[in-house]
mmCIF file of N, CA, C and O in Angstrom:
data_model
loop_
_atom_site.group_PDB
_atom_site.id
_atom_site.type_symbol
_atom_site.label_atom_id
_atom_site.label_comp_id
_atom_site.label_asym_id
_atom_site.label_seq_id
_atom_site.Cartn_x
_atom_site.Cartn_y
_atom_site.Cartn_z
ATOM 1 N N UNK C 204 -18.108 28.029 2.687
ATOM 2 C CA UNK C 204 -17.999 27.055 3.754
ATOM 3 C C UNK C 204 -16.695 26.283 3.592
ATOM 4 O O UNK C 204 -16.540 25.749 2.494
ATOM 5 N N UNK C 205 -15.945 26.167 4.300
ATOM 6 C CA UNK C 205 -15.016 25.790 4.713
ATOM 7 C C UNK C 205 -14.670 23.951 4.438
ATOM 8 O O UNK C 205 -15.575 23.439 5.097
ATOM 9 N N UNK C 206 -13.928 22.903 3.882
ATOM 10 C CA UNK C 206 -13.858 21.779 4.052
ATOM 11 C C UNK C 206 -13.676 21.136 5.480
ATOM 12 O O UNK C 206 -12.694 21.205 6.220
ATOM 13 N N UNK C 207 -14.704 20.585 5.646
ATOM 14 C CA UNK C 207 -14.148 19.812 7.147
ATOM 15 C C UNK C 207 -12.739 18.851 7.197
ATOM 16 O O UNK C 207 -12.245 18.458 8.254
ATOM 17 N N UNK C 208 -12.387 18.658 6.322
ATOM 18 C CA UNK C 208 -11.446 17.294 6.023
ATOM 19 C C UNK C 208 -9.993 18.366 6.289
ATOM 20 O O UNK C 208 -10.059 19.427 5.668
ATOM 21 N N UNK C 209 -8.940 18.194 7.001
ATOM 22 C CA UNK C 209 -7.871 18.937 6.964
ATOM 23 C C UNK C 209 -6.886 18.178 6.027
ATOM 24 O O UNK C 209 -6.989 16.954 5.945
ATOM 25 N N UNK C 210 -5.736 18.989 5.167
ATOM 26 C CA UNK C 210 -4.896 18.614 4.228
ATOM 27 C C UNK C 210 -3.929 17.245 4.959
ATOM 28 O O UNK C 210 -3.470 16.224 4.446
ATOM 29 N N UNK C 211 -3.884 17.817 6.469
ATOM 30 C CA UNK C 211 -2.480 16.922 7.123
ATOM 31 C C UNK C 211 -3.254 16.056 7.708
ATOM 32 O O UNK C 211 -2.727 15.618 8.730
ATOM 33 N N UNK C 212 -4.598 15.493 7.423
ATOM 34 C CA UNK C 212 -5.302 14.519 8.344
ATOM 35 C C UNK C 212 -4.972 13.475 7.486
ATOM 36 O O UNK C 212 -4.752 13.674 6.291
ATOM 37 N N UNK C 213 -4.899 11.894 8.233
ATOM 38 C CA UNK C 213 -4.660 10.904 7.782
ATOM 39 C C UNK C 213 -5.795 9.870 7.564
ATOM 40 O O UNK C 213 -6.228 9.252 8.537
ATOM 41 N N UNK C 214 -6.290 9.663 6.329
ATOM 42 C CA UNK C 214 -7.484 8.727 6.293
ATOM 43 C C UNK C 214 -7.660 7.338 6.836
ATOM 44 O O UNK C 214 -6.710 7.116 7.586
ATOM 45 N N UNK C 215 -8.146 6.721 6.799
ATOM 46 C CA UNK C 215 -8.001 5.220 7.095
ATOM 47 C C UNK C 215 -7.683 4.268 6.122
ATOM 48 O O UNK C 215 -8.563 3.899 5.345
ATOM 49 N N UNK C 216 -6.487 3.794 6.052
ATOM 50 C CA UNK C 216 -5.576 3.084 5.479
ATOM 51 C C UNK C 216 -4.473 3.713 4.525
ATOM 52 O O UNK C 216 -3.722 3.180 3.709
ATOM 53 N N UNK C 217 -4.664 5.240 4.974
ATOM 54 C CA UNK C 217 -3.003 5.402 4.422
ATOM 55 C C UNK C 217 -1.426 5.216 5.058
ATOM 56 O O UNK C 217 -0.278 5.607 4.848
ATOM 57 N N UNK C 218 -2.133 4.412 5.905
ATOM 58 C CA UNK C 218 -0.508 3.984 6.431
ATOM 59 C C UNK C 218 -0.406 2.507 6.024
ATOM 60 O O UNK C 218 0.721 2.021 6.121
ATOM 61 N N UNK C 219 -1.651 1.503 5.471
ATOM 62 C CA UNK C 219 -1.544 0.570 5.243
ATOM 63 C C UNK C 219 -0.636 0.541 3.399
ATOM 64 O O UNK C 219 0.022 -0.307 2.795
ATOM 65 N N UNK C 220 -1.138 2.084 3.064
ATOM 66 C CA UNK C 220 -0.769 2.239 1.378
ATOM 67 C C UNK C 220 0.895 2.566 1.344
ATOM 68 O O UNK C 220 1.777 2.029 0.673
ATOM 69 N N UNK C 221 0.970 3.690 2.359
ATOM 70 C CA UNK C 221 2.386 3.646 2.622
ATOM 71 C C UNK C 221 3.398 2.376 2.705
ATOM 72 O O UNK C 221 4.361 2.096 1.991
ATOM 73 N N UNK C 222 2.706 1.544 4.099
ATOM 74 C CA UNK C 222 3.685 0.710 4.220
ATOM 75 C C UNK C 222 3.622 -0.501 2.834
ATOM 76 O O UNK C 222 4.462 -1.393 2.716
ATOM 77 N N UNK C 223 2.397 -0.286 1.821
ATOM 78 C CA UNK C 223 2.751 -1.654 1.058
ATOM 79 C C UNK C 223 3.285 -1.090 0.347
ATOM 80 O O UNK C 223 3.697 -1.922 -0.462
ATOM 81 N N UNK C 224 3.795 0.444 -0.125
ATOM 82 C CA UNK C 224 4.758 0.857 -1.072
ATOM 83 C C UNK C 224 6.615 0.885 -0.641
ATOM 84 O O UNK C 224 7.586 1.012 -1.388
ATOM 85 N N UNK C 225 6.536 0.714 0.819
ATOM 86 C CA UNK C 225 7.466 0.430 1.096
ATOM 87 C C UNK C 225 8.272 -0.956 0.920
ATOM 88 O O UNK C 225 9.443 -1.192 0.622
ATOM 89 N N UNK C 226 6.927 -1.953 1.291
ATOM 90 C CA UNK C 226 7.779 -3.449 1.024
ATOM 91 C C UNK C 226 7.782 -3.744 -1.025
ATOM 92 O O UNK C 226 8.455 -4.561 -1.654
ATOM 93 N N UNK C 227 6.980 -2.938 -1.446
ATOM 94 C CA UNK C 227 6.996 -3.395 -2.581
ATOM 95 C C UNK C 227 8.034 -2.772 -3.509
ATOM 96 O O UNK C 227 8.269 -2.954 -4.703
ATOM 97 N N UNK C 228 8.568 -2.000 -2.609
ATOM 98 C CA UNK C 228 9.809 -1.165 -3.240
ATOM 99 C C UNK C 228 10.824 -1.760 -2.876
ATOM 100 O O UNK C 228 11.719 -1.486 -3.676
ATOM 101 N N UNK C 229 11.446 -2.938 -1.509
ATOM 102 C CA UNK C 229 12.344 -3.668 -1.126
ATOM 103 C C UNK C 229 12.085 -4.840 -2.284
ATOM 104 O O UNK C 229 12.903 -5.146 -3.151
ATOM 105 N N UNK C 230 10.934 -5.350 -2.127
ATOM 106 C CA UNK C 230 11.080 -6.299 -3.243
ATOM 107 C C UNK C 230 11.083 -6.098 -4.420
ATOM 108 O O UNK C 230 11.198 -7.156 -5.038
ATOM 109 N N UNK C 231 10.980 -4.876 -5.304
ATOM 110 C CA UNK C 231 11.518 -4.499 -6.221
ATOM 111 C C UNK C 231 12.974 -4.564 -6.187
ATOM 112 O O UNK C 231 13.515 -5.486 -6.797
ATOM 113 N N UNK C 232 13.648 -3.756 -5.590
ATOM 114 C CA UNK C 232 14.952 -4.202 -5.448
ATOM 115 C C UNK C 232 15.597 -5.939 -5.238
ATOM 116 O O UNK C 232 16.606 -6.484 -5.684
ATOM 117 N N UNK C 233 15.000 -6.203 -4.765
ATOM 118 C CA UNK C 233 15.473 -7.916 -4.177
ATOM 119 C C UNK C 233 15.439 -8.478 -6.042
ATOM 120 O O UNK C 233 16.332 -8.893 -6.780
ATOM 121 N N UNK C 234 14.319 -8.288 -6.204
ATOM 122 C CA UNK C 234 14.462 -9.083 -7.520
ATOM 123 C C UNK C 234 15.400 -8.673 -8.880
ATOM 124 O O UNK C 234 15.741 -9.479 -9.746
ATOM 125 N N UNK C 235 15.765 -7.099 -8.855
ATOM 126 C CA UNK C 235 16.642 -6.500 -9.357
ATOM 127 C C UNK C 235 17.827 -7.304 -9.128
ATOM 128 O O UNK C 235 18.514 -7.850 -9.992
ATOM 129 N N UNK C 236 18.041 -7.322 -7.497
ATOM 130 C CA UNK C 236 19.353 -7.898 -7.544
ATOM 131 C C UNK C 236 19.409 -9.242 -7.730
ATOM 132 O O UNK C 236 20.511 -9.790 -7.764
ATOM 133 N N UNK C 237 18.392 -9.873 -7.859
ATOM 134 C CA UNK C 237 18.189 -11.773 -8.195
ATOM 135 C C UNK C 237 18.581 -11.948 -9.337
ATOM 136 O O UNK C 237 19.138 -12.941 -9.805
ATOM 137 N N UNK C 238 18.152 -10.457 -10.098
ATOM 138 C CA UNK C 238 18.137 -10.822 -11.628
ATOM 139 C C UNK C 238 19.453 -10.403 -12.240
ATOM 140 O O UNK C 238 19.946 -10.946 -13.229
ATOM 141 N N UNK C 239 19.857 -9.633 -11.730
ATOM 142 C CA UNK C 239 21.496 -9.460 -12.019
ATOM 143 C C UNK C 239 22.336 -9.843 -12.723
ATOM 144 O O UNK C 239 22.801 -9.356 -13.754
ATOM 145 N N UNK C 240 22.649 -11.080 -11.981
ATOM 146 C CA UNK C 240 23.790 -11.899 -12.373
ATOM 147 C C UNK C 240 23.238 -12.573 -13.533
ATOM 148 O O UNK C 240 23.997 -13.264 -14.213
ATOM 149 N N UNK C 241 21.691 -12.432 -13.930
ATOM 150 C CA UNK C 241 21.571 -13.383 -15.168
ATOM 151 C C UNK C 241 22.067 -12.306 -16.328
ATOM 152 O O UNK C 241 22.235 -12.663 -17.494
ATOM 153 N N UNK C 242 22.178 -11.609 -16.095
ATOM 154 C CA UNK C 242 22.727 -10.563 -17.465
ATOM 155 C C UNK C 242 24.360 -9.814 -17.267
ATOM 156 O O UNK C 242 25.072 -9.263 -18.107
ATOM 157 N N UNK C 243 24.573 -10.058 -15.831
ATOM 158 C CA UNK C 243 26.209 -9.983 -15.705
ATOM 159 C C UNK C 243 27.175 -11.363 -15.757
ATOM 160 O O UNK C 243 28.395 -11.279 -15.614
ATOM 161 N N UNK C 244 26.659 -12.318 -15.922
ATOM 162 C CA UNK C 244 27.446 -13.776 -16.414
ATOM 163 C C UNK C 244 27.986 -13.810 -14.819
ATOM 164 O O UNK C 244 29.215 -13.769 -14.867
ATOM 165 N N UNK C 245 27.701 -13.847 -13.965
ATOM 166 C CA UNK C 245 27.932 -13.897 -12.305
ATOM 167 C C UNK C 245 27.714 -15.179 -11.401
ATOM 168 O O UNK C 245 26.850 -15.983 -11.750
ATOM 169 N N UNK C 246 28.378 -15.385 -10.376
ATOM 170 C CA UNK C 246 27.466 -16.628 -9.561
ATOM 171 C C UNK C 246 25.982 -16.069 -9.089
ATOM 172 O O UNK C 246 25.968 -14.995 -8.489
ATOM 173 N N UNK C 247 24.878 -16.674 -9.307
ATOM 174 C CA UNK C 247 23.885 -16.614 -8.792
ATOM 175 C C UNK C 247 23.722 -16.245 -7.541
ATOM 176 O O UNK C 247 24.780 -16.446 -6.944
ATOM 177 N N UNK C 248 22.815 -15.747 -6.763
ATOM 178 C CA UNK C 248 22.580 -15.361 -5.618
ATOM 179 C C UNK C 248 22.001 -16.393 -4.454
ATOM 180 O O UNK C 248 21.840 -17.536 -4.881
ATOM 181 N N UNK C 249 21.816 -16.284 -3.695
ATOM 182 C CA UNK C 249 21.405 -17.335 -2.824
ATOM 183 C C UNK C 249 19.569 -17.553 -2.672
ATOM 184 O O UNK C 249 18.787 -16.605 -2.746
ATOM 185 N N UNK C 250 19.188 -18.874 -2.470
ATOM 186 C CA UNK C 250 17.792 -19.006 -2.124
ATOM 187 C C UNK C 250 16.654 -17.999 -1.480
ATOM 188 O O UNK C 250 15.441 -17.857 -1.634
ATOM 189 N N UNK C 251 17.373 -17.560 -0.916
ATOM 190 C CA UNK C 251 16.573 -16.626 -0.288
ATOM 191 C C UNK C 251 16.150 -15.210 -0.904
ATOM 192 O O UNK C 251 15.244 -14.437 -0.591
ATOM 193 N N UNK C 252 17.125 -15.153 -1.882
ATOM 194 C CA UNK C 252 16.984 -13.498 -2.491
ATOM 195 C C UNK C 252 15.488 -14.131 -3.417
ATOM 196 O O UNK C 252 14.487 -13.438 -3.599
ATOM 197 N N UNK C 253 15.572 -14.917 -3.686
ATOM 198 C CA UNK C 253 14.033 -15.154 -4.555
ATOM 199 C C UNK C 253 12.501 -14.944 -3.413
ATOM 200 O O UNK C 253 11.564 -14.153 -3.520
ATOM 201 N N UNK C 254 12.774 -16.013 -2.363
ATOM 202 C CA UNK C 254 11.961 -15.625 -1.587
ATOM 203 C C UNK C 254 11.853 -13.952 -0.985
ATOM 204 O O UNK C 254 10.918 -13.528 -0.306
ATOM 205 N N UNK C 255 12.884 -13.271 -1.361
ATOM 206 C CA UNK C 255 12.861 -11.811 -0.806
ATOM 207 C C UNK C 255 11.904 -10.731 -2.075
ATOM 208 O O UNK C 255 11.251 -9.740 -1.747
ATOM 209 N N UNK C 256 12.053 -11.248 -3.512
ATOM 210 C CA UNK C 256 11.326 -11.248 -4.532
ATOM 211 C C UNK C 256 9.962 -11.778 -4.851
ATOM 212 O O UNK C 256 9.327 -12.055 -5.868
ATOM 213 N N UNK C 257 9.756 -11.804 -3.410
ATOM 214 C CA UNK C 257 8.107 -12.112 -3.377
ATOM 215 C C UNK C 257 7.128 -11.412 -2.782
ATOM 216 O O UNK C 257 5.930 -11.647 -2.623
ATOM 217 N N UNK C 258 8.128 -10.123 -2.344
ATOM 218 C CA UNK C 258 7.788 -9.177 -1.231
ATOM 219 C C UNK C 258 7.026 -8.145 -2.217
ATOM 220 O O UNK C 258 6.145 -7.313 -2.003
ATOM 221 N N UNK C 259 7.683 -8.514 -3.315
ATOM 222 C CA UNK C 259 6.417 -7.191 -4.509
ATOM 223 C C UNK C 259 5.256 -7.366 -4.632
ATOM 224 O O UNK C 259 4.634 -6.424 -5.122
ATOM 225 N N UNK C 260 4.618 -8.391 -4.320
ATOM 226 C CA UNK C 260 3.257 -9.158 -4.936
ATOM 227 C C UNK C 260 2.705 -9.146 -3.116
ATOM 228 O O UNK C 260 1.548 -8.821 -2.850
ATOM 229 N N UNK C 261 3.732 -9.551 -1.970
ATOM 230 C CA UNK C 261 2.708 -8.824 -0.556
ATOM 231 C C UNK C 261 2.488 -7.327 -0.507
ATOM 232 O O UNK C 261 1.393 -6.917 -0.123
ATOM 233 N N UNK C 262 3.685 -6.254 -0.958
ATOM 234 C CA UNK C 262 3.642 -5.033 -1.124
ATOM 235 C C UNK C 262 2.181 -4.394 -1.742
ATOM 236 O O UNK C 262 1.408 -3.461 -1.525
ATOM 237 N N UNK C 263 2.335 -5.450 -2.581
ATOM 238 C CA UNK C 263 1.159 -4.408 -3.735
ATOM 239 C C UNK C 263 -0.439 -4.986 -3.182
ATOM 240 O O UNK C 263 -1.511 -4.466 -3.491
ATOM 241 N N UNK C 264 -0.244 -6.231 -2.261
ATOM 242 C CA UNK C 264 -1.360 -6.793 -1.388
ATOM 243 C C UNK C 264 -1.802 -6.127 -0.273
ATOM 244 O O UNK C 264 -2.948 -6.263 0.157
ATOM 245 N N UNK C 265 -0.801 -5.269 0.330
ATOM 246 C CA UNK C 265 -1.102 -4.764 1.687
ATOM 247 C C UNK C 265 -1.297 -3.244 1.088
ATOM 248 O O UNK C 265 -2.209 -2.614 1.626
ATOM 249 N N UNK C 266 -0.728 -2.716 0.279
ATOM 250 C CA UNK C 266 -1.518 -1.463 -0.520
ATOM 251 C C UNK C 266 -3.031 -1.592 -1.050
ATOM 252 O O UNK C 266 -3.840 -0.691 -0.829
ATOM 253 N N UNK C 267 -3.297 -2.498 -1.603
ATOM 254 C CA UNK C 267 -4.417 -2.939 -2.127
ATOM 255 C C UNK C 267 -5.423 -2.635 -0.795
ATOM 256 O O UNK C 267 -6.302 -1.776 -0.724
ATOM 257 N N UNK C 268 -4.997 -3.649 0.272
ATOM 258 C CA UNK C 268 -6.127 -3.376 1.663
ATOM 259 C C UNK C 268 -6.218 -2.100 2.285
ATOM 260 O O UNK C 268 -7.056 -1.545 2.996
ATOM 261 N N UNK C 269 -5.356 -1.866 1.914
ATOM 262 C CA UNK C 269 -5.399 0.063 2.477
ATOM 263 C C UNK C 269 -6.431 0.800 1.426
ATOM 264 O O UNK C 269 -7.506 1.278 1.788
ATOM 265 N N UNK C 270 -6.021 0.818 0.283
ATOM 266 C CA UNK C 270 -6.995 1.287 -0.554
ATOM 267 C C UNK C 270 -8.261 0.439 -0.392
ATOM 268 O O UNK C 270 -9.149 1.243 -0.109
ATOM 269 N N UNK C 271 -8.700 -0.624 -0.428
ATOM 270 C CA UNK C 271 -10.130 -0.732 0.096
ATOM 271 C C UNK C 271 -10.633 -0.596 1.500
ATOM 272 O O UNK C 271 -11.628 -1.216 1.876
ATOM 273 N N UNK C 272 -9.953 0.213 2.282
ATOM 274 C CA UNK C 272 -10.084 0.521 3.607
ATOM 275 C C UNK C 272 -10.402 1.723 3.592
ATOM 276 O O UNK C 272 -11.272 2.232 4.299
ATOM 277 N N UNK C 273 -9.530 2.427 2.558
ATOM 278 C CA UNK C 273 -9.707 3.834 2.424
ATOM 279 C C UNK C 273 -11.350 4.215 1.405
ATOM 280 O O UNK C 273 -12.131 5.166 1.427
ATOM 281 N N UNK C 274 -11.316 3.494 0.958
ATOM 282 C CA UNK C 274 -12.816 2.891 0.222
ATOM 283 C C UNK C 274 -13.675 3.007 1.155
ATOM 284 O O UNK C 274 -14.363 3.997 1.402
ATOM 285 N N UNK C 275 -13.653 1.890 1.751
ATOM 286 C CA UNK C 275 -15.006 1.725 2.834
ATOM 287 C C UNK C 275 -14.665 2.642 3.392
ATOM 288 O O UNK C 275 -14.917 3.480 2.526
ATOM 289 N N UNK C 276 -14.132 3.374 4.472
ATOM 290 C CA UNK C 276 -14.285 4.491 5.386
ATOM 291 C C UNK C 276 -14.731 5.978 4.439
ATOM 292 O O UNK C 276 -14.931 7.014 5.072
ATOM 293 N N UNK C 277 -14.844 5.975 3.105
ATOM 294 C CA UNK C 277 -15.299 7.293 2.234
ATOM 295 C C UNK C 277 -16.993 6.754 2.066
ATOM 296 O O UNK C 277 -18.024 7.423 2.137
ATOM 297 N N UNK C 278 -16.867 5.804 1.907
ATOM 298 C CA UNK C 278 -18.349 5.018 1.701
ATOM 299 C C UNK C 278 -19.601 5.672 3.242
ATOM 300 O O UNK C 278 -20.544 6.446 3.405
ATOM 301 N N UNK C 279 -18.879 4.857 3.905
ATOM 302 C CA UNK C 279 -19.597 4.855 5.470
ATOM 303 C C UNK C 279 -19.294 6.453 5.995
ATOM 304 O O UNK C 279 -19.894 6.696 7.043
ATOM 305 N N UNK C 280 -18.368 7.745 5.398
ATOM 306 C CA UNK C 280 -18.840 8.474 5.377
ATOM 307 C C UNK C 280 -19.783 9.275 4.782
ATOM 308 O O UNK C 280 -20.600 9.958 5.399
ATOM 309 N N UNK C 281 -19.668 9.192 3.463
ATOM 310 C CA UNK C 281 -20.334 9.379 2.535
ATOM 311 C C UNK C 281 -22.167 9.142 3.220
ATOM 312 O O UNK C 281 -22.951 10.027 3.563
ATOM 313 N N UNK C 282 -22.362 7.666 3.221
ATOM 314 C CA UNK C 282 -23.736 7.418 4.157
ATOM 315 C C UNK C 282 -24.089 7.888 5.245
ATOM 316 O O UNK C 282 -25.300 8.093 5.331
ATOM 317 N N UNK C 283 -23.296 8.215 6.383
ATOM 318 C CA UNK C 283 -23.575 8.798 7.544
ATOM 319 C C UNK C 283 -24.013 10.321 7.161
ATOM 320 O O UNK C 283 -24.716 11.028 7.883
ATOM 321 N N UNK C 284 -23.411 10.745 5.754
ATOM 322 C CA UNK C 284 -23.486 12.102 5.664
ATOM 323 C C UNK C 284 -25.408 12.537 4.742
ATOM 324 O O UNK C 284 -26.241 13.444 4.752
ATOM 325 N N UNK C 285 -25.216 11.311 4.156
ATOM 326 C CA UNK C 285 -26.611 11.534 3.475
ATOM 327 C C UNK C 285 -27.866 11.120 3.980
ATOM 328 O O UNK C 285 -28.966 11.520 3.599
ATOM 329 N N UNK C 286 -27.502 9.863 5.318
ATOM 330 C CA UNK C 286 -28.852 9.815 6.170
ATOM 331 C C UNK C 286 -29.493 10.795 6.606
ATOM 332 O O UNK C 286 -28.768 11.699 7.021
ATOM 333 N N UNK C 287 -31.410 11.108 6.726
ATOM 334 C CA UNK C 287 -32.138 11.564 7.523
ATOM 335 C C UNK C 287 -31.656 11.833 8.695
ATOM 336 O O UNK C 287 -31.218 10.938 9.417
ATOM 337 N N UNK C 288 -31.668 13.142 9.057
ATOM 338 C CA UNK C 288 -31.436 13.195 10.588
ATOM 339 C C UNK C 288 -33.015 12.924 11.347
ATOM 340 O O UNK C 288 -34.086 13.201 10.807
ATOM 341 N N UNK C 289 -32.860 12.351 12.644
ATOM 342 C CA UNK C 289 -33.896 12.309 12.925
ATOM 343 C C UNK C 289 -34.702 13.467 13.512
ATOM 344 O O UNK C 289 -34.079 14.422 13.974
ATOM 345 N N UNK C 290 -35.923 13.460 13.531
ATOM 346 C CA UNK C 290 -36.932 14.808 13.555
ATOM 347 C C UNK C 290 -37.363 14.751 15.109
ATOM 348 O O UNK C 290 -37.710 13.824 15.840
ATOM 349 N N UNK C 291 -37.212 15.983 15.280
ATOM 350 C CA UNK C 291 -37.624 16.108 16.989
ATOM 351 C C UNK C 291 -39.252 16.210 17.260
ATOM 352 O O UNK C 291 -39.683 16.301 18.409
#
């Protein structure tokens, strides 16, 4: 028997996992470059590159909700799949 689930189908919340690996990869960088100048003897960067270094900790927040999205929708299949069908 065959898997019903296709390889190229998209679950529910893998675009939420995608996109928090995307911001958490900008703010990886942001803080790379915040941190820089403390080990190149440099002028510091501006206010904002810190606030841009905060984008790792929403990144890894909005991945997080995808993965418990992707959770519950395996769950609530999972149950739909093991309920009684009803009897005629």
């Amino acid at each position: 028997m065959r898997d019903k689930t296709q390889t190229n189908s998209a679950a529910p919340g893998d675009r939420l996992i995608r996109a928090g690996a995307i911001v958490f990869f900008v703010g990886t960088v942001a803080t790379l470059v915040t941190v820089a100048p403390l080990f190149l003897g440099t002028t510091p960067f501006p206010t904002y590159m810190f606030g841009l270094s905060m984008l790792m900790g929403v990144g890894f927040l909005i991945a997080g909700a995808g993965v418990f999205r992707s959770i519950a929708a395996g769950r609530r299949q999972a149950r739909a799949a093991s309920a009684p069908s009803p009897s005629r």
